[in-house]
Coordinates of C-alpha atoms in Angstrom, one line a residue:
M137 CA 12.2 9.1 83.7
F138 CA 12.3 7.0 80.5
T139 CA 8.5 7.6 80.0
L140 CA 9.1 11.4 80.1
T141 CA 11.9 11.1 77.6
V142 CA 9.7 9.1 75.2
L143 CA 6.8 11.6 75.6
A144 CA 9.1 14.6 75.0
A145 CA 10.5 12.9 71.9
A146 CA 7.0 12.3 70.5
G147 CA 6.0 15.9 71.1
L148 CA 3.5 14.8 73.8
S149 CA 3.3 16.4 77.3
P150 CA 0.9 16.3 80.2
P151 CA -1.7 19.1 79.8
N152 CA -1.8 21.8 82.4
E153 CA -4.9 22.4 84.6
P154 CA -7.5 23.6 83.9
L155 CA -7.2 22.1 80.4
A156 CA -6.5 18.6 81.8
G157 CA -9.7 18.8 83.8
Q158 CA -11.7 19.8 80.7
L159 CA -10.2 17.0 78.6
R160 CA -11.0 14.5 81.4
A161 CA -14.6 15.8 81.5
A162 CA -14.8 15.3 77.7
I163 CA -13.6 11.7 78.1
W164 CA -16.2 10.9 80.7
S165 CA -18.9 12.5 78.6
D166 CA -17.9 10.5 75.5
L167 CA -17.7 7.2 77.4
Q168 CA -21.2 7.8 78.8
L169 CA -22.5 8.7 75.3
N170 CA -20.8 5.7 73.8
T171 CA -22.4 3.5 76.5
L172 CA -25.8 4.8 75.6
I173 CA -25.7 4.7 71.8
G174 CA -22.7 2.5 70.9
N175 CA -20.8 4.8 68.7
G176 CA -17.6 3.0 67.9
N177 CA -15.6 2.3 71.1
L178 CA -16.7 -1.2 72.1
L179 CA -13.9 -1.7 74.6
G180 CA -14.5 1.7 76.2
S181 CA -18.2 0.8 76.6
L182 CA -17.4 -2.6 78.2
W183 CA -14.8 -1.0 80.5
Y184 CA -17.2 1.7 81.6
N185 CA -20.2 -0.6 82.0
A186 CA -18.2 -3.1 84.1
G187 CA -17.6 -0.2 86.5
Q188 CA -21.3 0.6 86.8
V189 CA -22.6 -2.9 87.6
D190 CA -23.5 -2.6 91.2
A191 CA -23.6 -0.3 94.3
K192 CA -20.0 -1.4 95.1
A193 CA -18.8 -0.4 91.7
P194 CA -15.0 -0.1 91.4
D195 CA -13.4 3.3 90.9
L196 CA -12.6 4.4 87.4
H197 CA -9.5 6.5 86.6
I198 CA -8.0 8.4 83.8
L199 CA -4.2 8.3 84.0
D200 CA -1.0 9.2 82.2
M201 CA -2.6 11.8 79.9
A202 CA -0.2 13.2 77.4
C203 CA -1.1 15.6 74.5
S204 CA 0.2 17.4 71.5
N205 CA -1.4 20.4 69.8
N206 CA -2.6 20.2 66.2
R207 CA -4.7 22.4 64.0
E208 CA -7.9 20.8 65.2
G209 CA -7.1 21.0 68.9
H210 CA -5.3 18.4 71.0
R211 CA -4.4 14.8 70.2
C212 CA -4.0 12.9 73.5
S213 CA -3.1 9.4 74.7
F214 CA -4.2 8.2 78.2
T215 CA -4.9 5.1 80.2
L216 CA -8.3 4.1 81.5
L217 CA -8.0 2.1 84.7
R218 CA -10.8 0.4 86.6
D219 CA -10.0 -1.0 90.1
G220 CA -10.7 -4.6 90.8
G221 CA -9.3 -6.4 87.7
P222 CA -11.2 -7.7 84.7
R223 CA -15.0 -8.1 85.1
M224 CA -17.9 -9.2 83.0
A225 CA -20.2 -6.8 81.2
F226 CA -22.8 -7.9 78.7
N227 CA -21.5 -11.5 78.9
E228 CA -18.0 -10.3 77.8
V229 CA -14.8 -9.9 79.7
A230 CA -14.2 -6.2 80.2
P231 CA -10.5 -5.4 80.6
D232 CA -9.5 -3.3 83.6
R233 CA -6.9 -1.3 81.8
L234 CA -7.2 0.4 78.4
A235 CA -4.7 2.4 76.4
C236 CA -6.6 5.1 74.5
K237 CA -6.1 7.9 72.0
A238 CA -8.5 10.7 71.1
Q239 CA -8.7 13.9 69.1
F240 CA -10.2 16.8 71.2
V241 CA -11.9 19.7 69.5
R242 CA -13.9 22.7 70.7
R243 CA -17.7 22.7 70.4
E244 CA -18.6 25.7 68.3
Q245 CA -21.6 26.9 70.4
S246 CA -20.1 26.6 73.9
G247 CA -16.4 26.5 73.4
E248 CA -16.1 23.4 75.6
W249 CA -13.7 20.6 74.7
I250 CA -15.2 17.4 73.4
V251 CA -13.9 14.2 71.8
K252 CA -14.2 14.6 68.0
H253 CA -16.9 12.6 66.3
R254 CA -16.9 11.5 62.7
P255 CA -20.0 11.2 60.5
P256 CA -22.0 7.9 60.7
R257 CA -21.4 5.1 58.3
G258 CA -24.6 5.2 56.4
S259 CA -27.3 5.8 58.9
G260 CA -27.1 6.0 62.6
H261 CA -25.0 7.9 65.1
T262 CA -21.8 9.7 64.7
R263 CA -18.7 7.7 65.6
T264 CA -16.3 8.6 68.4
D265 CA -12.7 9.3 67.5
M266 CA -11.6 7.7 70.9
K267 CA -9.9 4.4 70.2
C268 CA -8.8 2.0 72.9
K269 CA -7.0 -1.3 73.2
A270 CA -6.6 -3.6 76.2
V271 CA -3.2 -3.6 77.9
S272 CA -1.8 -5.7 80.7
A273 CA -0.6 -4.1 83.9
S274 CA 3.1 -3.4 83.9

């Protein structure tokens, strides 16, 4: 109950379906892209890769999504959880739980929701707006 009160006070609320499904799809897409090209979400990349290591890969989850509307689209916070605890990926410890925030915008051509990307710093790829930090289980 306390969590709902805090979310309401912050102007955040869980998105209704089918919007929630579209935003989750955008998160998965951005995590996969980030894993391929490394565009600014190192913890997200480690978290995702640690869930892809072997055939017995642990399940990955998007939990606790709460969003507010803004002029660009939706600003959301959510938790990424990987079953099985911390694991190694690329010789680094990949946390099993991340607290993330992202700005979602509509792609002009298709109208689908995507995680916003910012221009590259100098040369290279665009940078994801998704930012994550490791959190301990509560």
